[in-house]
Backbone as numpy.savetxt, mean C-alpha at the origin, in Angstrom:
# Nx Ny Nz CAx CAy CAz Cx Cy Cz
2.03 35.81 55.71 2.29 34.54 55.19 1.06 33.99 54.42
-0.13 34.33 54.92 -1.31 33.94 54.24 -1.43 34.61 52.86
-0.94 35.84 52.80 -1.01 36.52 51.52 -0.09 35.80 50.49
1.00 35.35 50.83 1.92 34.67 49.94 1.27 33.39 49.39
0.62 32.61 50.31 -0.04 31.41 49.88 -1.20 31.72 48.94
-1.96 32.77 49.29 -3.12 33.15 48.43 -2.60 33.56 47.04
-1.59 34.32 47.01 -1.07 34.76 45.71 -0.54 33.60 44.89
0.10 32.65 45.54 0.65 31.47 44.82 -0.51 30.61 44.26
-1.56 30.39 45.06 -2.72 29.64 44.60 -3.38 30.35 43.45
-3.57 31.66 43.52 -4.22 32.42 42.47 -3.35 32.33 41.20
-2.06 32.46 41.30 -1.17 32.38 40.16 -1.23 31.04 39.50
-1.26 29.98 40.29 -1.34 28.61 39.71 -2.64 28.36 39.02
-3.73 28.89 39.55 -5.00 28.66 38.90 -5.14 29.47 37.62
-4.54 30.64 37.60 -4.57 31.44 36.36 -3.65 30.80 35.32
-2.58 30.23 35.68 -1.71 29.56 34.73 -2.43 28.40 34.08
-3.23 27.67 34.83 -4.03 26.56 34.28 -5.06 27.04 33.25
-5.59 28.22 33.47 -6.57 28.76 32.53 -5.93 29.19 31.22
-4.68 29.58 31.26 -4.04 30.05 30.04 -3.75 28.92 29.11
-3.66 27.66 29.60 -3.42 26.56 28.68 -4.73 26.03 28.05
-5.85 26.56 28.48 -7.09 26.13 27.93 -7.29 26.75 26.54
-7.67 25.91 25.58 -7.90 26.50 24.25 -9.24 26.04 23.73
-9.69 26.61 22.63 -10.98 26.27 22.12 -10.98 24.88 21.39
-9.78 24.44 21.07 -9.68 23.05 20.46 -10.21 21.96 21.40
-10.10 22.22 22.64 -10.49 21.14 23.60 -12.01 20.99 23.63
-12.77 22.00 23.08 -14.20 21.87 23.04 -14.72 21.19 21.77
-13.84 21.01 20.76 -14.25 20.35 19.49 -14.43 18.87 19.77
-15.51 18.29 19.25 -15.65 16.83 19.46 -14.58 16.05 18.67
-14.22 14.91 19.22 -13.28 14.02 18.57 -13.94 13.51 17.30
-13.15 13.27 16.24 -13.80 12.74 14.98 -14.38 11.34 15.32
-15.55 11.03 14.69 -16.17 9.72 14.98 -15.23 8.61 14.52
-15.35 7.52 15.26 -14.58 6.31 14.91 -15.49 5.35 14.26
-15.02 4.76 13.13 -15.84 3.79 12.44 -15.05 2.45 12.45
-15.81 1.38 12.45 -15.25 0.04 12.42 -15.16 -0.38 10.98
-13.96 -0.82 10.54 -13.74 -1.20 9.16 -13.45 -2.74 9.19
-14.35 -3.51 8.59 -14.19 -4.98 8.50 -13.46 -5.22 7.14
-12.46 -6.10 7.18 -11.69 -6.41 6.02 -11.60 -7.92 5.81
-11.80 -8.36 4.55 -11.75 -9.74 4.22 -10.95 -9.89 2.90
-10.36 -11.08 2.71 -9.68 -11.32 1.45 -9.72 -12.80 1.13
-9.50 -13.08 -0.17 -9.31 -14.39 -0.65 -7.93 -14.40 -1.32
-6.99 -15.14 -0.82 -7.05 -16.04 0.32 -6.92 -15.24 1.62
-7.43 -15.84 2.70 -7.32 -15.14 4.00 -5.87 -15.07 4.47
-5.58 -14.19 5.37 -4.23 -14.03 5.95 -3.40 -12.97 5.23
-4.02 -12.15 4.40 -3.33 -11.10 3.72 -3.16 -9.95 4.67
-2.10 -9.14 4.50 -1.91 -7.92 5.29 -2.79 -6.88 4.70
-3.68 -6.29 5.50 -4.54 -5.20 5.09 -4.10 -3.92 5.77
-3.65 -2.95 4.95 -3.11 -1.69 5.53 -4.00 -0.56 5.02
-4.48 0.30 5.93 -5.30 1.44 5.51 -4.36 2.62 5.19
-4.80 3.51 4.37 -4.01 4.73 4.10 -3.98 5.65 5.29
-4.82 5.36 6.34 -4.83 6.13 7.58 -3.77 5.63 8.56
-3.21 4.42 8.30 -2.18 3.94 9.21 -2.49 2.56 9.77
-3.64 2.32 10.42 -3.84 0.99 11.05 -3.81 -0.15 10.06
-3.39 -1.33 10.50 -3.32 -2.50 9.66 -3.61 -3.78 10.48
-3.98 -4.85 9.78 -4.24 -6.16 10.42 -4.18 -7.25 9.37
-4.25 -8.49 9.81 -4.29 -9.62 8.89 -5.70 -10.09 8.72
-6.14 -10.30 7.50 -7.52 -10.66 7.25 -7.81 -12.11 7.61
-9.07 -12.38 7.95 -10.22 -11.45 8.19 -10.01 -10.74 9.51
-10.36 -9.45 9.51 -10.20 -8.68 10.74 -11.10 -7.42 10.67
-11.08 -6.69 11.73 -11.77 -5.43 11.72 -10.98 -4.49 12.66
-10.91 -3.23 12.28 -10.20 -2.22 13.05 -11.08 -0.95 13.18
-10.74 -0.20 14.22 -11.41 1.12 14.41 -10.45 2.20 13.86
-11.01 3.03 13.04 -10.24 4.17 12.50 -11.03 5.48 12.68
-10.34 6.58 12.87 -11.05 7.87 12.94 -11.58 8.18 11.54
-12.83 8.47 11.42 -13.43 8.73 10.11 -12.87 10.02 9.49
-12.20 9.94 8.36 -11.66 11.19 7.76 -12.78 11.90 7.04
-12.50 13.14 6.65 -13.48 13.95 5.94 -13.70 13.44 4.50
-12.66 12.82 3.92 -12.71 12.26 2.64 -12.55 10.77 2.73
-12.56 10.08 1.62 -12.38 8.62 1.62 -10.94 8.25 1.89
-10.65 6.96 1.99 -9.32 6.41 2.17 -9.21 5.12 1.43
-8.14 4.47 1.50 -7.95 3.20 0.78 -7.41 2.15 1.71
-7.62 0.89 1.28 -7.08 -0.27 1.98 -6.27 -1.05 0.94
-5.01 -1.39 1.29 -4.18 -2.18 0.40 -3.99 -3.54 0.99
-4.30 -4.55 0.24 -4.13 -5.93 0.65 -2.90 -6.56 -0.06
-2.04 -7.17 0.77 -0.80 -7.73 0.19 -0.52 -9.09 0.84
0.01 -10.01 0.10 0.38 -11.35 0.61 1.54 -11.84 -0.27
2.45 -12.60 0.34 3.55 -13.15 -0.51 3.00 -14.00 -1.61
3.66 -13.92 -2.78 3.27 -14.70 -3.95 1.97 -14.23 -4.60
1.43 -13.11 -4.19 0.14 -12.58 -4.73 0.37 -11.13 -5.13
-0.36 -10.69 -6.16 -0.30 -9.28 -6.54 -1.07 -8.42 -5.54
-0.55 -7.31 -5.08 -1.28 -6.44 -4.12 -2.53 -5.83 -4.81
-3.52 -5.56 -3.98 -4.80 -4.97 -4.46 -5.12 -3.80 -3.55
-5.49 -2.65 -4.11 -5.87 -1.47 -3.35 -7.36 -1.24 -3.62
-8.15 -1.09 -2.54 -9.59 -0.90 -2.69 -9.92 0.48 -2.07
-10.58 1.35 -2.87 -10.99 2.70 -2.33 -12.16 2.53 -1.39
-12.22 3.31 -0.37 -13.30 3.28 0.62 -13.85 4.71 0.73
-15.18 4.77 0.63 -15.89 6.08 0.74 -16.45 6.22 2.16
-16.35 7.48 2.63 -16.89 7.76 3.97 -18.18 8.57 3.69
-19.28 8.07 4.22 -20.56 8.73 4.04 -21.07 9.21 5.43
-21.27 10.54 5.45 -21.74 11.15 6.69 -23.22 11.56 6.53
-24.01 11.05 7.46 -25.45 11.42 7.45 -25.69 12.38 8.61
-25.98 13.65 8.38 -26.22 14.55 9.44 -27.48 14.19 10.20
-27.41 14.31 11.45 -28.54 13.96 12.30 -29.57 15.05 12.33
-30.70 14.78 12.87 -31.70 15.84 13.05 -32.15 15.81 14.50
-33.26 16.39 14.78 -33.70 16.41 16.19 -33.99 15.05 16.74
-34.39 14.13 15.85 -34.84 12.82 16.27 -33.73 11.77 16.30
-32.67 11.98 15.44 -31.61 10.98 15.38 -30.27 11.64 15.34
-29.22 10.96 15.89 -27.93 11.53 15.93 -27.26 11.37 14.56
-26.18 12.14 14.28 -25.49 11.96 13.00 -24.75 10.59 13.00
-24.69 10.05 11.78 -23.97 8.75 11.63 -22.93 8.82 10.60
-21.92 7.98 10.67 -20.88 7.91 9.67 -20.77 6.46 9.29
-20.85 6.13 7.97 -20.72 4.77 7.50 -19.70 4.77 6.41
-19.15 3.55 6.15 -18.20 3.40 5.07 -18.78 2.50 3.99
-18.32 2.66 2.78 -18.83 1.85 1.70 -17.61 1.48 0.85
-17.30 0.25 0.58 -18.05 -0.98 0.87 -17.80 -1.46 2.26
-18.71 -2.24 2.77 -18.56 -2.86 4.05 -19.05 -4.26 4.00
-18.25 -5.22 4.14 -16.82 -5.17 4.50 -15.99 -4.83 3.32
-14.82 -4.38 3.50 -13.87 -4.11 2.38 -13.28 -5.48 2.01
-13.43 -5.82 0.74 -13.09 -7.16 0.28 -12.11 -7.08 -0.88
-11.15 -7.99 -0.97 -10.20 -8.05 -2.11 -9.95 -9.50 -2.42
-9.90 -9.78 -3.69 -9.52 -11.15 -4.15 -8.11 -11.00 -4.77
-7.14 -11.60 -4.11 -5.78 -11.49 -4.60 -5.48 -12.53 -5.65
-4.78 -12.13 -6.68 -4.41 -13.03 -7.77 -2.98 -13.45 -7.64
-2.65 -14.66 -8.00 -1.23 -15.11 -7.89 -0.36 -14.24 -8.73
0.84 -13.96 -8.23 1.85 -13.22 -8.93 2.39 -14.06 -10.06
2.77 -13.42 -11.10 3.38 -14.20 -12.22 4.68 -14.75 -11.76
4.99 -15.99 -12.22 6.27 -16.57 -11.81 7.43 -15.68 -12.24
8.45 -15.65 -11.47 9.57 -14.80 -11.88 10.17 -15.38 -13.17
10.74 -14.55 -14.01 11.33 -15.07 -15.23 12.47 -16.00 -14.89
12.59 -17.09 -15.78 13.67 -18.00 -15.53 15.01 -17.34 -15.79
15.94 -17.72 -14.90 17.30 -17.19 -15.07 17.87 -17.78 -16.36
18.31 -16.91 -17.18 18.91 -17.39 -18.42 20.41 -17.37 -18.31
21.01 -18.37 -18.87 22.49 -18.38 -18.83 22.94 -17.30 -19.79
24.02 -16.58 -19.40 24.47 -15.57 -20.32 25.00 -16.25 -21.58
24.71 -15.69 -22.68 25.14 -16.23 -23.97 26.54 -15.67 -24.25
27.32 -16.65 -24.69 28.70 -16.23 -25.11 28.63 -15.82 -26.55
29.42 -14.85 -26.88 29.39 -14.46 -28.31 29.95 -15.61 -29.14
29.41 -15.77 -30.31 29.91 -16.85 -31.20 31.28 -16.49 -31.70
32.09 -17.56 -31.79 33.44 -17.33 -32.36 33.28 -17.04 -33.87
33.96 -16.05 -34.33 33.86 -15.75 -35.75 34.44 -16.97 -36.56
33.76 -17.30 -37.61 34.24 -18.39 -38.46 35.50 -17.89 -39.23
36.44 -18.78 -39.41 37.62 -18.40 -40.15 37.17 -18.08 -41.58
37.81 -17.11 -42.16 37.39 -16.76 -43.53 37.73 -17.91 -44.47
36.81 -18.15 -45.40 37.05 -19.21 -46.37 38.21 -18.79 -47.29
39.00 -19.75 -47.65 40.09 -19.48 -48.56 39.46 -19.09 -49.91
40.10 -18.16 -50.58 39.55 -17.74 -51.85 39.45 -18.94 -52.76
38.33 -19.02 -53.38 38.12 -20.18 -54.21 39.08 -20.17 -55.34
39.87 -21.29 -55.42 40.84 -21.38 -56.49 40.15 -21.76 -57.80
40.57 -21.25 -58.88 39.94 -21.68 -60.13 40.14 -23.13 -60.36
39.30 -23.70 -61.09 39.36 -25.15 -61.36 40.78 -25.48 -61.88
41.39 -26.45 -61.30 42.72 -26.71 -61.83 42.63 -27.25 -63.28
43.64 -27.00 -63.97 43.66 -27.41 -65.41 43.64 -28.96 -65.44
42.97 -29.46 -66.38 42.90 -30.92 -66.49 44.34 -31.45 -66.65
44.54 -32.56 -66.07 45.87 -33.15 -66.13 46.21 -33.42 -67.60
47.42 -33.10 -67.98 47.84 -33.31 -69.36 48.32 -34.73 -69.49
47.96 -35.31 -70.57 48.40 -36.71 -70.77 49.96 -36.67 -70.85
50.46 -37.75 -70.36 51.91 -37.81 -70.37 52.42 -37.83 -71.80
53.40 -37.08 -72.08 53.98 -37.06 -73.46 54.84 -38.25 -73.67
54.82 -38.67 -74.85 55.60 -39.84 -75.14 56.88 -39.47 -75.72
């Protein structure tokens, strides 16, 4: 009976080792705080990485290897997209590596959207004018009454 238990425990422990992969040893990508502001405040700020908030706000995003963008949108205003650069400074023996974003804070000034065009009444086609009667030649002068 002890052999069966020992075999079961050994099998379970080996099964756990098989699910271990080298990916679990990779460090998680650094997270950076992105502060976002807009004029007027209260715009929806959406990153190309997914997270979003209403300005003024700040969110934590995993730092990508390349840059990303933030799109600001608000009703009655034109949307604005701001590119964001990710700058990685490798550390050395004295300091750890750092990741910063530029610009910080990410800022956008939204401009009012153009007013929608006025609804125009559909124009009816003009009725064709009746053709003018052919011009009659000048009538002959009245002849004096004969006596």
